[in-house]
Coordinates of C-alpha atoms and ligand atoms in Angstrom, one line a residue:
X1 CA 19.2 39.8 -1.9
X2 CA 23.0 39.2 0.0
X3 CA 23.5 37.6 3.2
X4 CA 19.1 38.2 4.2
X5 CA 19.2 41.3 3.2
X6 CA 17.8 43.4 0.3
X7 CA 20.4 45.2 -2.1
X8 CA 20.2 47.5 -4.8
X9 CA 21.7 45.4 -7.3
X10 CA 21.8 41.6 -7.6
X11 CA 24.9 40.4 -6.8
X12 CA 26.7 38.4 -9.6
X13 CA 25.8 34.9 -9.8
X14 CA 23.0 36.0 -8.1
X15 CA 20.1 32.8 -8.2
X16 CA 17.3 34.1 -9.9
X17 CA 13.3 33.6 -9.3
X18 CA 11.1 33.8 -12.3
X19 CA 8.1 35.5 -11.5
X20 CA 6.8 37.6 -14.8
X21 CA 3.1 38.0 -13.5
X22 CA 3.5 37.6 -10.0
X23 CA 3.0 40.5 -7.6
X24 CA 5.7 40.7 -5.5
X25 CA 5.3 41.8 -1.8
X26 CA 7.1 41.9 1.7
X27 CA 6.0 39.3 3.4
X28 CA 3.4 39.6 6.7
X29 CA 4.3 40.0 10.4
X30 CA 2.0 37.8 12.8
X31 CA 3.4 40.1 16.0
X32 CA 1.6 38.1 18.6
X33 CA 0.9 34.1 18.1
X34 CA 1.0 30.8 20.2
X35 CA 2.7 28.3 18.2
X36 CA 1.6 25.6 21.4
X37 CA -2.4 26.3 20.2
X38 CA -1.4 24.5 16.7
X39 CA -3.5 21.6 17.2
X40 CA -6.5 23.3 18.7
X41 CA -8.3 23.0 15.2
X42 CA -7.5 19.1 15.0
X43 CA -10.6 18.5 17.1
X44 CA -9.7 19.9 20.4
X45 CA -13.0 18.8 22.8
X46 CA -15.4 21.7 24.0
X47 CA -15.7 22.2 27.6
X48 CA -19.3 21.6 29.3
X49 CA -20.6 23.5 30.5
X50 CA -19.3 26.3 28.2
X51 CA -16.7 28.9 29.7
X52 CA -18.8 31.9 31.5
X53 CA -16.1 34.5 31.1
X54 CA -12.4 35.1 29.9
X55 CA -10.6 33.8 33.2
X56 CA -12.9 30.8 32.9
X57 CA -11.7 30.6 29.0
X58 CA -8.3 30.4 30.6
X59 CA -9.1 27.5 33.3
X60 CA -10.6 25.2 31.0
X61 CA -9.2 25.6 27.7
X62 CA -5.7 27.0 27.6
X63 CA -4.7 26.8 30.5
X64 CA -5.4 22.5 30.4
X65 CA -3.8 22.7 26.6
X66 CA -0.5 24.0 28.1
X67 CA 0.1 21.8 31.1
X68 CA -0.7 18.5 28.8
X69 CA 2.1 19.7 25.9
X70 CA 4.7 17.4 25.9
X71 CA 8.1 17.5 23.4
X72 CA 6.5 15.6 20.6
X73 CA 2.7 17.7 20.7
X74 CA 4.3 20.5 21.2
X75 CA 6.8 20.1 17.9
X76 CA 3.9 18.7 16.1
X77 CA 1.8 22.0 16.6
X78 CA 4.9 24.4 16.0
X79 CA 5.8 22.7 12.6
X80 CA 1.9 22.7 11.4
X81 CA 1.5 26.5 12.9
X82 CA 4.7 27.8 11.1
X83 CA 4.0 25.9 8.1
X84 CA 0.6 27.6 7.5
X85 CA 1.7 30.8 8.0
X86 CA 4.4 30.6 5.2
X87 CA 2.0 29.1 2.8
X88 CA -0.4 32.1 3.9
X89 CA 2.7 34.6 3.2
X90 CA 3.7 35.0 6.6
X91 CA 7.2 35.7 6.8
X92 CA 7.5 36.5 10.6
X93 CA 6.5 35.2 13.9
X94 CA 5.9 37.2 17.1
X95 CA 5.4 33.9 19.5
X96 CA 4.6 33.9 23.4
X97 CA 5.1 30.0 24.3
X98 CA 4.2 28.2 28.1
X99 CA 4.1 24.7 29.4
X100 CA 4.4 24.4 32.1
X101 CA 5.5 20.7 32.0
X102 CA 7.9 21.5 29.9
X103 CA 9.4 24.9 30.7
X104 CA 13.4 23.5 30.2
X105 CA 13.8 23.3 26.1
X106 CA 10.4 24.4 25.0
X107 CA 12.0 27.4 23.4
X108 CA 14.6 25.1 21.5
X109 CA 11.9 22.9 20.1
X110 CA 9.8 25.9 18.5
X111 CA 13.2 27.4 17.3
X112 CA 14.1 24.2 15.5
X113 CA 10.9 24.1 13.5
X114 CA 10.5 27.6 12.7
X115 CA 14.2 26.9 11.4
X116 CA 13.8 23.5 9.5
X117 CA 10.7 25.2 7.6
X118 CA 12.6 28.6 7.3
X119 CA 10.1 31.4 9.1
X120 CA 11.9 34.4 11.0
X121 CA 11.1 33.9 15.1
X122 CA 11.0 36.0 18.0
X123 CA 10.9 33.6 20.6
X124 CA 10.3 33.8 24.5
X125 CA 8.6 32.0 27.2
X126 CA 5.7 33.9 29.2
X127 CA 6.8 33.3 32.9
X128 CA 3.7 32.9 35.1
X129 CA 3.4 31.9 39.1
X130 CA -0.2 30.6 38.1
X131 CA 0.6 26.6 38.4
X132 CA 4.1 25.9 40.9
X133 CA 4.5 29.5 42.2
X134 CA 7.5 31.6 42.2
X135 CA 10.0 28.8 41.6
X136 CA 8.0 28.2 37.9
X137 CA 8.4 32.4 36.9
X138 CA 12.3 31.8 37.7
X139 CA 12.0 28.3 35.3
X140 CA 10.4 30.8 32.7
X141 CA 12.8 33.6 32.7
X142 CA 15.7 31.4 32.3
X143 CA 14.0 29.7 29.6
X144 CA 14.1 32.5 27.9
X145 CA 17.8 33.7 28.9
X146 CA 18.8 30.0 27.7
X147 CA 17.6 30.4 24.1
X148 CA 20.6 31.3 21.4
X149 CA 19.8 33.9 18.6
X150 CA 20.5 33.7 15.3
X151 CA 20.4 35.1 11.9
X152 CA 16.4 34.4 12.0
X153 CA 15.6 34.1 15.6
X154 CA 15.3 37.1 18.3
X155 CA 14.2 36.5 21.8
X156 CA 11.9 38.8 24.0
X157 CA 11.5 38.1 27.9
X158 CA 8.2 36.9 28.3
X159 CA 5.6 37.2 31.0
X160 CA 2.4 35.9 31.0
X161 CA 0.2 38.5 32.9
X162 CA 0.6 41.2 35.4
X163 CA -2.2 39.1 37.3
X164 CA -0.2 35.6 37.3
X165 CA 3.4 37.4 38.9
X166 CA 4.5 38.6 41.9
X167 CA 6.4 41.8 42.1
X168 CA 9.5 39.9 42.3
X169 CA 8.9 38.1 38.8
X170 CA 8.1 41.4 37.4
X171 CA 11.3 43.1 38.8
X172 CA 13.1 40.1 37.8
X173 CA 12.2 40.5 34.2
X174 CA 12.8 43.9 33.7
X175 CA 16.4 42.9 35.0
X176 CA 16.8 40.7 32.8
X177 CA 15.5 42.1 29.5
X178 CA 17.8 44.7 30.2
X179 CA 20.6 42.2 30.5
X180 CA 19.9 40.7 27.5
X181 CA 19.1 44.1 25.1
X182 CA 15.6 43.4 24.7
X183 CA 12.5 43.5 25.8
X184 CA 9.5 41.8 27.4
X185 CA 6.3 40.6 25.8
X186 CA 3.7 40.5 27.8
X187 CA -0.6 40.5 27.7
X188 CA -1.6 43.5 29.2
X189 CA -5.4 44.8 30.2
X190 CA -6.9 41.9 28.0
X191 CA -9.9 41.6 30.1
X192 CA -10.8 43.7 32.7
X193 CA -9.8 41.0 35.3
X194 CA -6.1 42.1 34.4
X195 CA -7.1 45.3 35.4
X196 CA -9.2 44.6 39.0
X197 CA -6.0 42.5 40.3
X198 CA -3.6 45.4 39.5
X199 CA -6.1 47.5 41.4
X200 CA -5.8 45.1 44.4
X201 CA -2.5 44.9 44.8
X202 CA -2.5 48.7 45.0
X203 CA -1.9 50.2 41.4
X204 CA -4.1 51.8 38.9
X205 CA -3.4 49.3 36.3
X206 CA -1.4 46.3 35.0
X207 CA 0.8 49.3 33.2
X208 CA 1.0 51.0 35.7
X209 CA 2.1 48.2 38.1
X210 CA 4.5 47.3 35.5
X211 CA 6.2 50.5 34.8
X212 CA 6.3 51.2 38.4
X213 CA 8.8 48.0 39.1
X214 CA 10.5 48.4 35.8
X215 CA 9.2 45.3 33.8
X216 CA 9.1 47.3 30.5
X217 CA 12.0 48.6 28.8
X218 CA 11.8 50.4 25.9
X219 CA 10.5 48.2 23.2
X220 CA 8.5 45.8 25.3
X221 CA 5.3 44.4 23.6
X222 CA 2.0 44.7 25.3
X223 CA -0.8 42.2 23.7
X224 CA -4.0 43.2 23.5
X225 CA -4.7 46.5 25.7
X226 CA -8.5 46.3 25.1
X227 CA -8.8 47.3 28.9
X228 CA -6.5 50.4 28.8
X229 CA -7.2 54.1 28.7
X230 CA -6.5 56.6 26.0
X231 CA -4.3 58.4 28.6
X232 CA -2.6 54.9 29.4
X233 CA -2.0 54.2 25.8
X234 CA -0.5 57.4 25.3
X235 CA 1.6 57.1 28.3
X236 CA 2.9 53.6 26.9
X237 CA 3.7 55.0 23.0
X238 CA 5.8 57.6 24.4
X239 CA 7.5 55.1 26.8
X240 CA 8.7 53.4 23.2
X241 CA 6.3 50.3 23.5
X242 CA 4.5 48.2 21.3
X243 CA 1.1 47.3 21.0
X244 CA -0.4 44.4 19.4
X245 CA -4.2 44.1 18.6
X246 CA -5.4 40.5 18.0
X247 CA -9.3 41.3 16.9
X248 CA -10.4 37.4 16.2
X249 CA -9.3 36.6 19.6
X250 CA -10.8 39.5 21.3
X251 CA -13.8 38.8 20.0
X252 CA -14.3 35.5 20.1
X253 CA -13.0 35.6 24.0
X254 CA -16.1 38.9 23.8
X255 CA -13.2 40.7 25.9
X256 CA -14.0 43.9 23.4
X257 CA -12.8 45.8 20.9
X258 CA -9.3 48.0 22.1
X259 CA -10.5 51.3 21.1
X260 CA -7.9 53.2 22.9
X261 CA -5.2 51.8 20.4
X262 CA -6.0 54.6 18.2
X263 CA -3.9 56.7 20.7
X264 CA -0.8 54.5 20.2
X265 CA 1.9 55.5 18.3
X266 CA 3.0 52.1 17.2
X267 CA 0.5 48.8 16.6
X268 CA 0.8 45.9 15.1
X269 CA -1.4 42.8 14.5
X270 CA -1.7 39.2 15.6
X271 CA -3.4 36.0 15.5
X272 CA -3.2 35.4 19.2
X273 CA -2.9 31.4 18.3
X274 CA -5.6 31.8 15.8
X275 CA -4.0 30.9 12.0
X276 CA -1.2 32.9 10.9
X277 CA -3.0 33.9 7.6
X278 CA -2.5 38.2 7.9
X279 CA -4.8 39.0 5.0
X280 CA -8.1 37.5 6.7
X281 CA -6.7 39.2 10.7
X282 CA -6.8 42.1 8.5
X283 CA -10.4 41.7 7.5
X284 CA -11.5 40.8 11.1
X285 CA -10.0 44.2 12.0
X286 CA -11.5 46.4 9.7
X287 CA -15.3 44.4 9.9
X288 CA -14.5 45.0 13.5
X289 CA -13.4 48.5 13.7
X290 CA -16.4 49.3 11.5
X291 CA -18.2 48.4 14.2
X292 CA -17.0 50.3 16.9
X293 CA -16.5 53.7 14.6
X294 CA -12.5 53.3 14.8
X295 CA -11.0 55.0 11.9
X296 CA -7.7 54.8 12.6
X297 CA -6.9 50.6 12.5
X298 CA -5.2 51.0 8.8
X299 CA -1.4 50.4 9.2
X300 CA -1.2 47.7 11.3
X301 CA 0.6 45.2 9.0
X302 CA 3.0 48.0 7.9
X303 CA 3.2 48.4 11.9
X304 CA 4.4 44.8 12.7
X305 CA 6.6 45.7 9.2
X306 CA 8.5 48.1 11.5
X307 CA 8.4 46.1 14.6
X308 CA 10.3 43.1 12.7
X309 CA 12.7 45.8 11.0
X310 CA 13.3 47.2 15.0
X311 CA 14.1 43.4 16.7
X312 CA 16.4 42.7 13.6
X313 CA 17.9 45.7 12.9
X314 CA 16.8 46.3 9.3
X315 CA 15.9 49.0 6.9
X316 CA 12.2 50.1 8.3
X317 CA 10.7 50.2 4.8
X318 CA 10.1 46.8 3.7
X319 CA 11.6 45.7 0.4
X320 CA 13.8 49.0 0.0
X321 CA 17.5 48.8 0.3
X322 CA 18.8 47.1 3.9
X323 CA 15.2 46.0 5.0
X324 CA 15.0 42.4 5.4
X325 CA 14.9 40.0 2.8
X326 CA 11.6 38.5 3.5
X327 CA 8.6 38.7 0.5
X328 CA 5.8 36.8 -1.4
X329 CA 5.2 36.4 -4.9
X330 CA 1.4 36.0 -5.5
X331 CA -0.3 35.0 -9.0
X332 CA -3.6 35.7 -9.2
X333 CA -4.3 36.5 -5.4
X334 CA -2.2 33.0 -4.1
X335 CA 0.7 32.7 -2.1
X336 CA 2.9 31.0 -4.9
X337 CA 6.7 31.7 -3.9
X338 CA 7.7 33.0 -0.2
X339 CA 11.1 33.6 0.8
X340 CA 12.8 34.5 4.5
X341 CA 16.3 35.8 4.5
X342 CA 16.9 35.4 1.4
X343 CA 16.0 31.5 1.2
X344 CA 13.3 30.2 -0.9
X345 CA 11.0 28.5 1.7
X346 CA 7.3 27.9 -0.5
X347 CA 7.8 27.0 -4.3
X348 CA 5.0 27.0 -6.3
X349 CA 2.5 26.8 -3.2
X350 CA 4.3 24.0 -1.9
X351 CA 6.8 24.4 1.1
X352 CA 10.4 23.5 0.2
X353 CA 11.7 22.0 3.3
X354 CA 8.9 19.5 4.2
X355 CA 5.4 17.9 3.0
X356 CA 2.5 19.2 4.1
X357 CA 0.4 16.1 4.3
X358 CA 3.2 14.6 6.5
X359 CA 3.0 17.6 8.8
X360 CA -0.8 17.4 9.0
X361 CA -0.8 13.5 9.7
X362 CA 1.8 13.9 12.5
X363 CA -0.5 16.5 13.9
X364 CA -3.6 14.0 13.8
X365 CA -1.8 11.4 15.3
X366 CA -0.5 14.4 18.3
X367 CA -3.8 16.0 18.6
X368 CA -5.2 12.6 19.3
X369 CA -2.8 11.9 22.1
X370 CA -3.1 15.6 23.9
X371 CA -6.9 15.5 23.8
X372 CA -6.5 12.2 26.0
X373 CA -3.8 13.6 27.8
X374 CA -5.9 17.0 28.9
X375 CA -9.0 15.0 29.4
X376 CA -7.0 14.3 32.7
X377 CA -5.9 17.8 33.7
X378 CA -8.4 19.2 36.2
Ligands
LIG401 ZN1 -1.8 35.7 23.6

């Protein structure tokens, strides 16, 4: 590898990594995470009663979680979030952050941990109207205008929701992603709720409703699209969008399974917040496509392969020539050496810039404090 990048030939002087029975392989693209769910597995407390549907799901979970992140919960569940994913291989992260009580900087905190423990970002916040109104969505799109790039870190414009915006927000980030070069990352049709609001306000659909004020350029990411038609799908992939199925979370939000993805040209996978481990999303997806007699969900890791290759303008085929220097070396089935841009970032299992343990304890000791924190969010 020279300057991230894969070459032909090792340059001279070249460091080299001894790996004589290793497989060696690109490593995974998570195209749709929350790095502000991080602590959720440190004990977060269940709601009673238990959420009745998604939008309830929403109230009392997430939508508690994100108002009671502060600077120091919300570092702590970045640095434990990205450092699972590199020890699970995962090279690159596709994240869609809010908190709302800390819209200013929140971008600059996830970008210095995915930097300090070396994963590749793409990095916006998802602009919603849901908690302060109109003013927050303007809070959130410059939030996401603010962040810097950089040799490992892209940025998207990100809305939350067709059914937390106004028409201006959604104007207003079309605008903007054009501005920038980029495009938005949005959920779209994840339950049908998404859907009956657009039909409210007068459209067919959240993509419709979308495309008609211009919120998605060319590139723009759509999460989920369980609640979309073949027909809708179709019209997206030939718009040049993304889609990215996320079958742990669609399940256990019992939203559905996103049958009309097999009509899209261009699907990747994520975790949705769930752990960024690739290999066991994968076998979610295919248990769960089983189920609902979809032949066609092979390809999606290769897919978010080509999405990461698109937002950082590399070679499409991983580890060929010009693709980006990002790949795992397994022995016997584990993650044993993982690098990102050409720097070593897991030796031997362990990460190279930080200790675990110390990342876990911080994230006790954070967990502990949110928990109280959210117990007094309404
Ligand atoms: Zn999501």
């Amino acid at each position: 590898m020279e300057d991230g990048r894969v070459v032909a030939a090792a340059p001279r002087g070249a460091r080299l990594l001894p790996c004589p029975t290793g497989d060696i392989a690109p490593g995974a693209v998570c195209a749709h995470t929350h790095l502000y769910s991080g602590l959720a597995p440190y004990g977060m407390p269940k709601p009673v009663p238990p959420p009745a549907n998604f939008l309830e799901i929403l109230r009392k979970v997430w939508w508690r979680l994100d108002r009671a992140l502060d600077a120091e919960s919300l570092r702590a569940s970045a640095r434990d979030a990205v450092a699972r994913a590199l020890l699970a291989g995962t090279t690159t992260l596709v994240d869609h952050q809010e908190s709302p009580a800390l819209i200013e900087g929140s971008l600059s905190i996830l970008a210095e941990a995915c930097g300090e423990l070396g994963v590749r970002a793409v990095l916006c916040y998802g602009a919603t109207e849901r908690n302060f109104g109109l003013e927050e969505a303007r809070r959130g799109l410059a939030e996401c205008r603010r962040l810097p790039e950089s040799e490992l870190v892209r940025r998207l414009v990100g809305l939350h929701a067709s059914f937390t915006v106004s028409d201006e927000t959604l104007r207003e980030a079309g605008r903007l992603a054009r501005e920038l070069g980029t495009g938005v990352h949005v959920h779209v049709a994840e339950d049908g709720a998404d859907v009956e609001d657009a039909r409210r306000r007068g459209s067919a659909g959240p993509l419709e409703r979308m495309l008609a004020l211009e919120a998605l350029p060319r590139g723009s990411i759509l999460a989920h699209g369980v609640h979309l038609s073949a027909d809708e799908v179709a019209l997206a992939s030939g718009l040049g969008l993304w889609f990215v199925q996320n079958p742990r979370s669609n399940e256990g939000n019992r939203v559905g399974y996103p049958a009309a993805l097999r009509h899209a040209k261009r699907v990747a996978l994520g975790t949705d917040g769930w752990e960024a481990d690739m290999a066991v999303e994968e076998q979610a997806l295919f248990r769960l496509a089983a189920a609902a007699g979809d032949d066609r969900a092979q390809g999606r890791l290769a897919g978010g392969h080509a999405l990461a290759a698109e937002l950082f303008g590399a070679a499409r085929d991983p580890l060929a020539p010009g693709s980006l220097g990002d790949l795992v070396v397994r022995e016997g089935g584990r993650v044993c050496h993982v690098v990102v841009g050409g720097r070593q970032v897991v030796e031997g299992g362990r990460l190279v810039a930080a200790d675990a343990s110390a990342i876990t304890d911080a994230s006790r000791r954070e967990a502990a404090r949110l928990w109280q924190r959210m117990a007094g969010i309404p």
